[in-house]
Coordinates of C-alpha atoms and ligand atoms in Angstrom, one line a residue:
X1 CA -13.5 34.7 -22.4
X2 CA -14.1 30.6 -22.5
X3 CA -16.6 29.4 -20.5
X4 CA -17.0 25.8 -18.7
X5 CA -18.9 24.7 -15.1
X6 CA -16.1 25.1 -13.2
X7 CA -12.6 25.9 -13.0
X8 CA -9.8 23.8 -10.8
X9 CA -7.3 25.5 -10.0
X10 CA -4.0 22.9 -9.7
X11 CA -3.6 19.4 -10.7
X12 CA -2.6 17.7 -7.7
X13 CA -4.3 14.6 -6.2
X14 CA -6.8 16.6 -5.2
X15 CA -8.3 18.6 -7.8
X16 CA -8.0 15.7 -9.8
X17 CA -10.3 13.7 -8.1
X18 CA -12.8 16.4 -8.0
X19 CA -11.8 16.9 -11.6
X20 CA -13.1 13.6 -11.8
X21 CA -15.6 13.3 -9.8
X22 CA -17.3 16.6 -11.0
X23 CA -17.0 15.3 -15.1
X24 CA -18.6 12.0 -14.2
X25 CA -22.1 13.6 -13.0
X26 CA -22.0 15.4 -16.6
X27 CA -19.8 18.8 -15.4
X28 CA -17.8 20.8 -17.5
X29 CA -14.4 21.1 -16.1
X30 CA -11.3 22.7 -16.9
X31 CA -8.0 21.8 -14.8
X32 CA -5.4 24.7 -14.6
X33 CA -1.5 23.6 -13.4
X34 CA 0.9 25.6 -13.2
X35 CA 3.5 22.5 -13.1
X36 CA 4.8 20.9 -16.7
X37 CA 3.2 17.5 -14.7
X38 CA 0.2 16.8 -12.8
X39 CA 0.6 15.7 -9.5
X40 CA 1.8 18.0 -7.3
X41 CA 3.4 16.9 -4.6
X42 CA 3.7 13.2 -5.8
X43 CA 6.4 13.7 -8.1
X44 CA 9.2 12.1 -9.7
X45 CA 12.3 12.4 -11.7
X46 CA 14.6 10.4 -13.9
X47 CA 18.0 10.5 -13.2
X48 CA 20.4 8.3 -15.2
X49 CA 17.8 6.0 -15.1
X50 CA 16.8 5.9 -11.4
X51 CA 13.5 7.0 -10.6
X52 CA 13.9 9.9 -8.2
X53 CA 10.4 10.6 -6.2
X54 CA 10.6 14.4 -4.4
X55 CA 10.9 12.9 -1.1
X56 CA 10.4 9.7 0.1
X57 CA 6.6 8.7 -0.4
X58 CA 4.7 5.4 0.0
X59 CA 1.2 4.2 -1.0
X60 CA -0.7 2.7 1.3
X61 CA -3.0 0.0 -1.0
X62 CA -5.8 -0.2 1.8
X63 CA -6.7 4.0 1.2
X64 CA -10.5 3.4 0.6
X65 CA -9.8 6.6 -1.4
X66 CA -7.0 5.2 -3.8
X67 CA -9.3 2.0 -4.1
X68 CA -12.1 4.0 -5.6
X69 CA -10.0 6.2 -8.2
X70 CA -7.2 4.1 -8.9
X71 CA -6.5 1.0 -10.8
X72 CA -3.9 -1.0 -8.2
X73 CA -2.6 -3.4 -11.7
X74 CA -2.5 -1.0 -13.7
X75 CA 0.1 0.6 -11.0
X76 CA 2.0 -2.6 -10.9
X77 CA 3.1 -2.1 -6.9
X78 CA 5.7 -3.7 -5.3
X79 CA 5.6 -4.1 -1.7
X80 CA 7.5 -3.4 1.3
X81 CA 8.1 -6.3 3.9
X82 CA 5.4 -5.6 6.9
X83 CA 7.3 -3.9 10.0
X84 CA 11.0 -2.2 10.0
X85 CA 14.5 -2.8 11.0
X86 CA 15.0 0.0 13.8
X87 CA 18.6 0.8 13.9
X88 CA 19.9 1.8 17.4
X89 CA 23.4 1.6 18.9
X90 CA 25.0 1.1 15.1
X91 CA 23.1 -2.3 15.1
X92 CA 20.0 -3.7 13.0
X93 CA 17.2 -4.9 15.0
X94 CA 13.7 -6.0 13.3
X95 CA 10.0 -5.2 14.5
X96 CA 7.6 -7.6 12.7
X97 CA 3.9 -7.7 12.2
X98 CA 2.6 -10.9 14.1
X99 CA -0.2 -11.9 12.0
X100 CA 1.8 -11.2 8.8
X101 CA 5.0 -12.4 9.5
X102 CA 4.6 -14.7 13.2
X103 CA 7.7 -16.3 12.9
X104 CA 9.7 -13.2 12.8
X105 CA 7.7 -11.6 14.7
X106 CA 8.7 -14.1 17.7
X107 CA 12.1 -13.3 16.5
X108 CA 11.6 -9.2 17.4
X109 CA 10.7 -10.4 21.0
X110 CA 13.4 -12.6 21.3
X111 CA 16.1 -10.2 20.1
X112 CA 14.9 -7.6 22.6
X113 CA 13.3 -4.8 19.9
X114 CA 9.7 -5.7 21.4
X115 CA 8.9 -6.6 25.5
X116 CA 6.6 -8.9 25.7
X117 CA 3.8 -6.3 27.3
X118 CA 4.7 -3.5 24.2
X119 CA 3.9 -6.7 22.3
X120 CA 0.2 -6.8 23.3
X121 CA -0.3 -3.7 23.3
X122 CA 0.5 -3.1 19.4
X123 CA -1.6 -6.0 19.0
X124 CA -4.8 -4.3 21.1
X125 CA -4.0 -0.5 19.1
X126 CA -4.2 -2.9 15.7
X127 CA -7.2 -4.1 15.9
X128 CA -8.7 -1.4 17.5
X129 CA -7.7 1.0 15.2
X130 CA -8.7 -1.5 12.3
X131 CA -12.3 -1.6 13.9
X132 CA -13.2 2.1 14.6
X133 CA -12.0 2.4 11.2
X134 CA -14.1 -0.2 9.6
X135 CA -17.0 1.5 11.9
X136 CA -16.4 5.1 10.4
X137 CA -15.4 6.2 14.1
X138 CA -11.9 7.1 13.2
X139 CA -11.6 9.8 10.4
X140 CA -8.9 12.2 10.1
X141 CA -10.9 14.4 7.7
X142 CA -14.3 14.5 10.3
X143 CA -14.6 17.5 12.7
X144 CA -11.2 17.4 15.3
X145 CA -13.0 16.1 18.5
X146 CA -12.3 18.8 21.3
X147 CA -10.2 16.1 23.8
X148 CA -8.2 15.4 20.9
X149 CA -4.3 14.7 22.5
X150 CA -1.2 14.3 20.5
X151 CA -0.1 10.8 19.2
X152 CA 2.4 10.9 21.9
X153 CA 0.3 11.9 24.8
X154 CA -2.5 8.6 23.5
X155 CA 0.6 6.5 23.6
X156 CA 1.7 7.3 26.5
X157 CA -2.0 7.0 28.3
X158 CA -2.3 3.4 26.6
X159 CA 0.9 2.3 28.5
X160 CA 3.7 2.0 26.2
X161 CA 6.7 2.0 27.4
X162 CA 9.2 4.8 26.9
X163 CA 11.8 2.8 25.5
X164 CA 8.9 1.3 22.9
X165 CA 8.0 4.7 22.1
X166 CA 11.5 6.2 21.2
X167 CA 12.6 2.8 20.0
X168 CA 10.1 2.2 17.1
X169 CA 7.1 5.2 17.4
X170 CA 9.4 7.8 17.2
X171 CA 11.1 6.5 14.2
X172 CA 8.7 4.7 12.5
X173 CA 5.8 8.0 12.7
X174 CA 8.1 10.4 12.7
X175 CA 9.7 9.7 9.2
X176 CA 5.4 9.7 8.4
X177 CA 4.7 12.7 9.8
X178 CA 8.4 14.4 9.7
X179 CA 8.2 15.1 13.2
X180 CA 9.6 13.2 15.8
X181 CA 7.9 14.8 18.5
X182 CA 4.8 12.8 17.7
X183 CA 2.7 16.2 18.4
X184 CA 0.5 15.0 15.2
X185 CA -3.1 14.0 16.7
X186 CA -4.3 10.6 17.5
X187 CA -6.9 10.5 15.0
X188 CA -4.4 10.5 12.1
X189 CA -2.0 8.4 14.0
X190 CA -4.7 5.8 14.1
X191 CA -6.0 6.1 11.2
X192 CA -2.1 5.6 9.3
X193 CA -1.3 3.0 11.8
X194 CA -4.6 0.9 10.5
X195 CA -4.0 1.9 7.3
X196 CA -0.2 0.2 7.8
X197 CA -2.0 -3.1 9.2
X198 CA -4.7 -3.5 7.1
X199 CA -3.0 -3.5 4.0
X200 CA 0.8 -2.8 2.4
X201 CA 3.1 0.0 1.4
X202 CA 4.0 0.1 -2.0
X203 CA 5.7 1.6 -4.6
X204 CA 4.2 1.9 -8.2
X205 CA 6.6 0.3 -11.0
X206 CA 6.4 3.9 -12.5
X207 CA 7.6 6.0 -9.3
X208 CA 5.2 8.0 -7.2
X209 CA 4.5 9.8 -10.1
X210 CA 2.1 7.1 -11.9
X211 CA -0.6 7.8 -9.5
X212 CA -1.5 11.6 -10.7
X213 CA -0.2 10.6 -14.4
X214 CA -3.0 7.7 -14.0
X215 CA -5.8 9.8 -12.3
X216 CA -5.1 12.3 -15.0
X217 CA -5.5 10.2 -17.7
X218 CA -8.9 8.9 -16.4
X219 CA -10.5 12.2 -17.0
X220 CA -11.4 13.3 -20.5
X221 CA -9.4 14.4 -23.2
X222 CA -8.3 18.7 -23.0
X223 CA -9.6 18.8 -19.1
X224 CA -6.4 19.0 -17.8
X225 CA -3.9 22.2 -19.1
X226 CA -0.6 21.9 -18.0
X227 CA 2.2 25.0 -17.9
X228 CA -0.6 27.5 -17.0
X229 CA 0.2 29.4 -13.5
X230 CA -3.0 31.0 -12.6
X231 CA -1.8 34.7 -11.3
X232 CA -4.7 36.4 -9.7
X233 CA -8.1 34.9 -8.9
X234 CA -11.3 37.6 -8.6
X235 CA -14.6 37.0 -7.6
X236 CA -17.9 38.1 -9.8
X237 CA -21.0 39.3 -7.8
X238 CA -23.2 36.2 -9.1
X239 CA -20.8 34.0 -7.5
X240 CA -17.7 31.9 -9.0
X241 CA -15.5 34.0 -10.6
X242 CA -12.5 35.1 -13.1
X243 CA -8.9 34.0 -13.1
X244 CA -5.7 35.3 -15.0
X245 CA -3.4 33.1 -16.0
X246 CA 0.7 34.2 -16.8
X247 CA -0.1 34.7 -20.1
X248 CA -2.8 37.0 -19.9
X249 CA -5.8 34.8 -21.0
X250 CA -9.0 35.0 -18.8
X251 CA -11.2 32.5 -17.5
X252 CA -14.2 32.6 -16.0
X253 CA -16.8 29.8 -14.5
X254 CA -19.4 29.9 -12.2
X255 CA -17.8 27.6 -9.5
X256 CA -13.8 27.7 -9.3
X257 CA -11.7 25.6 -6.6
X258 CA -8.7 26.4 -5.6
X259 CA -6.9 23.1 -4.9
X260 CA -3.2 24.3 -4.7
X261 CA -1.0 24.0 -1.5
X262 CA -2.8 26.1 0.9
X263 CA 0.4 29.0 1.3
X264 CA -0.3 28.8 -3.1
X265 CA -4.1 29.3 -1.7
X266 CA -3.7 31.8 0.6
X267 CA -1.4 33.9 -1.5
X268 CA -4.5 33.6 -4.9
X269 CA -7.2 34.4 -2.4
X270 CA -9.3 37.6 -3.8
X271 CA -8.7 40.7 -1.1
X272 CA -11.9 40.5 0.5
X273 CA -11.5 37.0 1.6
X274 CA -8.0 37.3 2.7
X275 CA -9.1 37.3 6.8
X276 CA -11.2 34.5 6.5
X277 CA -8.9 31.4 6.6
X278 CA -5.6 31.0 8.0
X279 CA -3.2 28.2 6.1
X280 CA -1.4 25.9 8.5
X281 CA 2.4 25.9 8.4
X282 CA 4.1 23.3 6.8
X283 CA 6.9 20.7 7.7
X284 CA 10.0 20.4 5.2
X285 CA 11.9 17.2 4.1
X286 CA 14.8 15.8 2.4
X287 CA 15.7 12.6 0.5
X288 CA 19.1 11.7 -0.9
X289 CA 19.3 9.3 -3.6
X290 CA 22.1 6.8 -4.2
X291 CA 22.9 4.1 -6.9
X292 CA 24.6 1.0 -5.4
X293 CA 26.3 -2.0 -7.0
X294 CA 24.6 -4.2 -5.0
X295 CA 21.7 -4.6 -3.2
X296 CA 21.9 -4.0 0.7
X297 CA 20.9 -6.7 2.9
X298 CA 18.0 -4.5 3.9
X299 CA 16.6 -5.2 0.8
X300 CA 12.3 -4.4 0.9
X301 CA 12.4 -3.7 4.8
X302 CA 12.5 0.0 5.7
X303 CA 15.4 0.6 8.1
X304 CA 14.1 3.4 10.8
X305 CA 16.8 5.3 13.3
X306 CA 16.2 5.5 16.4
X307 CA 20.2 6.9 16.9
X308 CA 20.3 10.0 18.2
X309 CA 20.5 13.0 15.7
X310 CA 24.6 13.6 16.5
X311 CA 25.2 9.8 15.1
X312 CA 24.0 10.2 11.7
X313 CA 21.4 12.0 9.4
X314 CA 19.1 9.3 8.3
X315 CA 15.9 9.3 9.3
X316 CA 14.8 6.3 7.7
X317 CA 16.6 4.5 4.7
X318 CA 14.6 2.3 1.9
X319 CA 15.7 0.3 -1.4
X320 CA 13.1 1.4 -3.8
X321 CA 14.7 -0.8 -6.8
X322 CA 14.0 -4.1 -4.2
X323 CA 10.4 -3.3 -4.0
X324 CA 9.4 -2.1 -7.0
X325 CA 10.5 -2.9 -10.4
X326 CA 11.2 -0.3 -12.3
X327 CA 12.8 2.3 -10.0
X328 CA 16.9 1.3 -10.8
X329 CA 18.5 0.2 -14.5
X330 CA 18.9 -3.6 -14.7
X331 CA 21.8 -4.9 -12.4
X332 CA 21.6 -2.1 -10.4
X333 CA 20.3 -0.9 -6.8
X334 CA 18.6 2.7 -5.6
X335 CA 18.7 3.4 -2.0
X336 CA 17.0 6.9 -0.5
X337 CA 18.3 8.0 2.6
X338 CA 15.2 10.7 3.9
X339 CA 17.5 13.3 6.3
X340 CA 16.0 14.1 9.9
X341 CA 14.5 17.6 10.9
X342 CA 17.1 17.9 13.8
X343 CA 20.2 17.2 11.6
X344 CA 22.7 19.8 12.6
X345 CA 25.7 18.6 10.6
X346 CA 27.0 21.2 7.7
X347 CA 25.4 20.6 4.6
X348 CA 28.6 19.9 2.5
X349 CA 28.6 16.8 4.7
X350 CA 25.1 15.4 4.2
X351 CA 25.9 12.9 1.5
X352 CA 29.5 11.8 3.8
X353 CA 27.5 11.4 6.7
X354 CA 24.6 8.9 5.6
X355 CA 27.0 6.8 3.9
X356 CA 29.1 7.0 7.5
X357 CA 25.8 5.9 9.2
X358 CA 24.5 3.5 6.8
X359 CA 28.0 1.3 6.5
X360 CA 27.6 1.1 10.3
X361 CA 24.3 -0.7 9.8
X362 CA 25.2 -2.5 6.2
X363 CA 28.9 -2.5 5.7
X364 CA 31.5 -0.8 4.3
X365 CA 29.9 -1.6 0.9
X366 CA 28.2 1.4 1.6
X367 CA 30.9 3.3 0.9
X368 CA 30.7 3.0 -2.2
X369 CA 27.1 4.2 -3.4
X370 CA 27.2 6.8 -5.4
X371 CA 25.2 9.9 -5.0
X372 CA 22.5 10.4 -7.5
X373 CA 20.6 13.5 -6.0
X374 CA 19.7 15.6 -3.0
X375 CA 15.9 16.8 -3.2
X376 CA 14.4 19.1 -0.8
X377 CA 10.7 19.9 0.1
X378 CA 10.1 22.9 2.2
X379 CA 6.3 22.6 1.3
X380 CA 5.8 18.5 2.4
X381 CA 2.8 18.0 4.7
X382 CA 0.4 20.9 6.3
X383 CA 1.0 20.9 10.0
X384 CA -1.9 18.4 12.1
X385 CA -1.2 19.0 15.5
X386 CA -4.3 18.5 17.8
X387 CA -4.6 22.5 17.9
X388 CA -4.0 23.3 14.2
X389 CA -6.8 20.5 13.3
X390 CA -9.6 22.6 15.0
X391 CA -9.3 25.3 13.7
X392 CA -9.3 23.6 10.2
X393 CA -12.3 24.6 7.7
X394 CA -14.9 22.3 7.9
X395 CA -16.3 23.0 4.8
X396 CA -14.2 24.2 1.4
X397 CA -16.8 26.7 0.5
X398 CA -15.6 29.8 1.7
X399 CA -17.5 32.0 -0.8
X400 CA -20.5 31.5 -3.2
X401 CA -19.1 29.7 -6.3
X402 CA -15.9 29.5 -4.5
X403 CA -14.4 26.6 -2.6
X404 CA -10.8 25.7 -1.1
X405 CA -9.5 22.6 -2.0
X406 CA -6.3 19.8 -0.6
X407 CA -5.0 18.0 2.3
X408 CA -5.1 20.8 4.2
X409 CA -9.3 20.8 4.7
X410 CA -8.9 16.8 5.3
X411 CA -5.6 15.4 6.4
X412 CA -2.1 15.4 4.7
X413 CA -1.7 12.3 2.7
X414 CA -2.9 10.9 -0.8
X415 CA -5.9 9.2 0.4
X416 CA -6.8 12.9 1.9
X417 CA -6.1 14.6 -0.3
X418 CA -8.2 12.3 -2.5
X419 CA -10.8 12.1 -0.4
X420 CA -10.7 16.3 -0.4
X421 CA -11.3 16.5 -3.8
X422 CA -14.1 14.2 -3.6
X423 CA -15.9 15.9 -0.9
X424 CA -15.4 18.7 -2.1
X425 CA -17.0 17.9 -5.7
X426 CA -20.0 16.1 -3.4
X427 CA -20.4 19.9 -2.2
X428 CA -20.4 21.5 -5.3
X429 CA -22.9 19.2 -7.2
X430 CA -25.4 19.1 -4.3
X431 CA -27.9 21.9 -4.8
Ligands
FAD1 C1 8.0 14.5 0.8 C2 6.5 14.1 1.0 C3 6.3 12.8 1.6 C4 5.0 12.4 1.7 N1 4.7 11.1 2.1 C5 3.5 10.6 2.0 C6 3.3 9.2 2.2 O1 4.3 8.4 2.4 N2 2.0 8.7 2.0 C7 1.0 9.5 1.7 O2 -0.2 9.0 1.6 N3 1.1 10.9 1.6 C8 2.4 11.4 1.6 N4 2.6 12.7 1.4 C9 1.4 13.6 1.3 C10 0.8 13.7 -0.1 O3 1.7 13.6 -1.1 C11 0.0 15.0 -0.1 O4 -0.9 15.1 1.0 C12 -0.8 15.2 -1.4 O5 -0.1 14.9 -2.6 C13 -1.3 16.6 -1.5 O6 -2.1 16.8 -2.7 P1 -2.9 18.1 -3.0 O7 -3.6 17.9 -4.3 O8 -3.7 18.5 -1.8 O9 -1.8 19.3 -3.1 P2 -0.6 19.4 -4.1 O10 0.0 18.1 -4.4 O11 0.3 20.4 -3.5 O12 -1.3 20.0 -5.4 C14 -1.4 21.4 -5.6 C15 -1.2 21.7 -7.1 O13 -1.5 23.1 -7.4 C16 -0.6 23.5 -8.3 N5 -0.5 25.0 -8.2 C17 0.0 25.7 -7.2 N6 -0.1 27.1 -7.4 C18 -0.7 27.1 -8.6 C19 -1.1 28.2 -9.5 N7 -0.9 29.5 -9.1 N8 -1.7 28.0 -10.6 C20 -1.9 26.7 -11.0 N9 -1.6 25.6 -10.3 C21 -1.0 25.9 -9.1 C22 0.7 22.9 -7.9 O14 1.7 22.9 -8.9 C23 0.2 21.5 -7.6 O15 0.2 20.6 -8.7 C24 3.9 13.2 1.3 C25 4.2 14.5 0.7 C26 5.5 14.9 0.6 C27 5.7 16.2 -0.1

């Protein structure tokens, strides 16, 4: 058996930063994927050229988390214009951030998307939100305060209007949290929205996959071994213990963490430990990809619908090759059309129906994108309704020598699930 500190079980965003984290203070660390990549969930693939991510993903470049493990240049991100076009009725219709973009911002108000009084109150949430997170008094991977409410239900009580809400919140958070009900809780709807105003969603040059290819190649040389699904996970009575990987080898380390998904967790827990943590559920998504001739007026804003589900199957629609460089062949446009939950349309028809829904919005142009793939993700984001998040663990150690790992202790994006890996290595290396 080879020996080393500790063993990480997966090499997604978050056991690489505790991979990190834990070989800075001196650790040794070995990194077992079962994946030919690292990465995980941020994922993607080349097709003819396009950069394909699995599912349609943005960086937010104000993550405190992706600012201390990740080099932004190095990334090369492209931006996407501040706000969204919501489309509604068949027609186009913009919401603008006022301090980024006043002028059209004035224009949102005067082309009916935003009342006047909605208006003020996005501006009050903003910089609220942007203060209480500057103050550390709004973090979704703290303890889940007991009068936590729904984002819905803290809408709601701050006096949006209805039509507000189903007009650009349900959209706009909905194709964030795929759910449209808004039952996610407050605290990570305020911590995205300040996220979303403080800074800019991007897109790395690269695809979503430069930011675990990146992180791994921060870490030293032969930490990270790739192709290797670990199989069965057993503890030892000093603590830590011994894992099996597929072909038979046998590890062992005094501390291992198990940073897969947390149904991959719960399913490589030893037998004894089986009762004590119960994963969330997860929510599932799809994104079709499209080349285009053109580019579509939309270009780097993100188009949001606010249709109901029987018009059309787009949740939100986005032109990766306008933001980013990189993501289509020269001379040539990617669009990714992310499918809603509620969808009931046959699945033979998906492709048909976006482009139906989309040339009411950009023209008959649309008609003739052609399809480049259909990815599915039945494992997206961990459940983080109000309820779910208190019964979360608050701490990954759930065994001497053994500790959970992901999004799922912290909350489900790639600034938790960075932050995850680095709370969790904090754990590990105080005595
Ligand atoms: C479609 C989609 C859209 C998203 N949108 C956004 C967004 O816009 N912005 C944002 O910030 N976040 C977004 N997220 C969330 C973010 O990507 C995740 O929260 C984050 O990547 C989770 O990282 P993780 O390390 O916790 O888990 P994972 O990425 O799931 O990593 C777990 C790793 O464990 C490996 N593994 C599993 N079983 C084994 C085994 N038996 N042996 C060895 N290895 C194993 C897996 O292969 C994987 O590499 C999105 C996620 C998805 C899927």
């Amino acid at each position: 058996m080879e020996k080393v500190d500790c063993i990480i079980i997966g090499a997604g965003l978050a056991g690489l930063a505790c991979g990190r984290t834990l070989t800075a203070a001196g650790r040794r660390v070995q990194i077992l994927e079962a994946a030919a990549e690292p990465g995980g969930r941020v994922a993607t693939d080349t097709v003819d050229g396009f950069r394909i991510d699995r599912g349609f993903q943005v960086y937010l470049d104000a993550y405190p988390e992706g600012r201390r493990f990740l080099d932004h240049g190095g990334l090369q991100l492209g931006c996407f214009e501040p706000g969204a076009l919501i489309a509604s009725g068949g027609r186009l219709r913009p919401v603008s951030d006022p301090w980024r973009r006043p002028v059209a911002a004035i224009r949102s108000v005067l082309t009916g998307a935003v009342g006047i009084a909605d208006g003020l109150r996005t501006a009050r949430l903003r910089s609220e939100m942007i203060r209480r997170v500057r103050q550390g008094r709004l973090d979704p991977a703290a303890a889940a305060p007991a009068e936590e409410r729904t984002t819905r239900a803290a809408l709601e009580a701050r006096g949006f209007s209805a039509d507000f809400i189903r007009l650009f919140f349900e959209p706009f958070f909905g194709g964030v949290f795929l759910e449209r009900e808004l039952a996610t809780a407050e605290t990570v709807f305020g911590f995205t929205f300040a996220m979303f105003s403080q800074g800019r969603a991007c897109l790395p040059a690269g695809g979503m996959a430069s930011i675990p290819t990146q992180l791994a190649a921060s870490l030293p040389a032969g930490v990270v071994e790739l192709g290797v699904p670990v199989t069965r996970l057993e503890q030892t009575d000093a603590g830590g213990g011994v894992v099996t990987l597929s072909d038979g080898r046998q590890l062992a380390a005094a501390t291992i963490v198990l940073a897969t998904d947390a149904t991959a967790a719960a399913a490589l827990l030893p037998a004894g430990l089986q009762d004590t943590w119960q994963p969330p559920a997860f929510k599932a998504t799809t994104l079709v990809a499209f080349a285009a001739d053109r580019q579509p007026a939309c270009g780097r804003t993100l188009i949001v619908s606010a249709e109901p589900a029987a018009a059309g199957p787009i949740d939100n629609l986005t032109v990766p090759s306008a933001v980013a460089s990189g993501y289509a062949p020269a001379g040539q446009s990617l669009v990714y059309a992310s499918v809603r939950g509620d969808w009931q349309g046959p699945a033979a028809d998906l492709s048909a129906a976006i482009q139906r829904q989309a040339a009411g919005w950009l023209g008959s142009e649309v008609k003739q994108w052609r399809q480049l793939a259909s990815v599915s993700v039945s494992r997206a984001l961990p459940v983080e309704t109000p309820t779910v998040r208190r019964t979360r663990l608050r701490s990954g150690r759930i065994a001497p020598g053994l500790f959970l790992c992901g999004d799922h202790l912290t909350t489900s994006s790639i600034n938790g699930a960075l932050r995850a890996g680095r709370l969790v290595a904090e754990e590990l290396l105080t005595p």
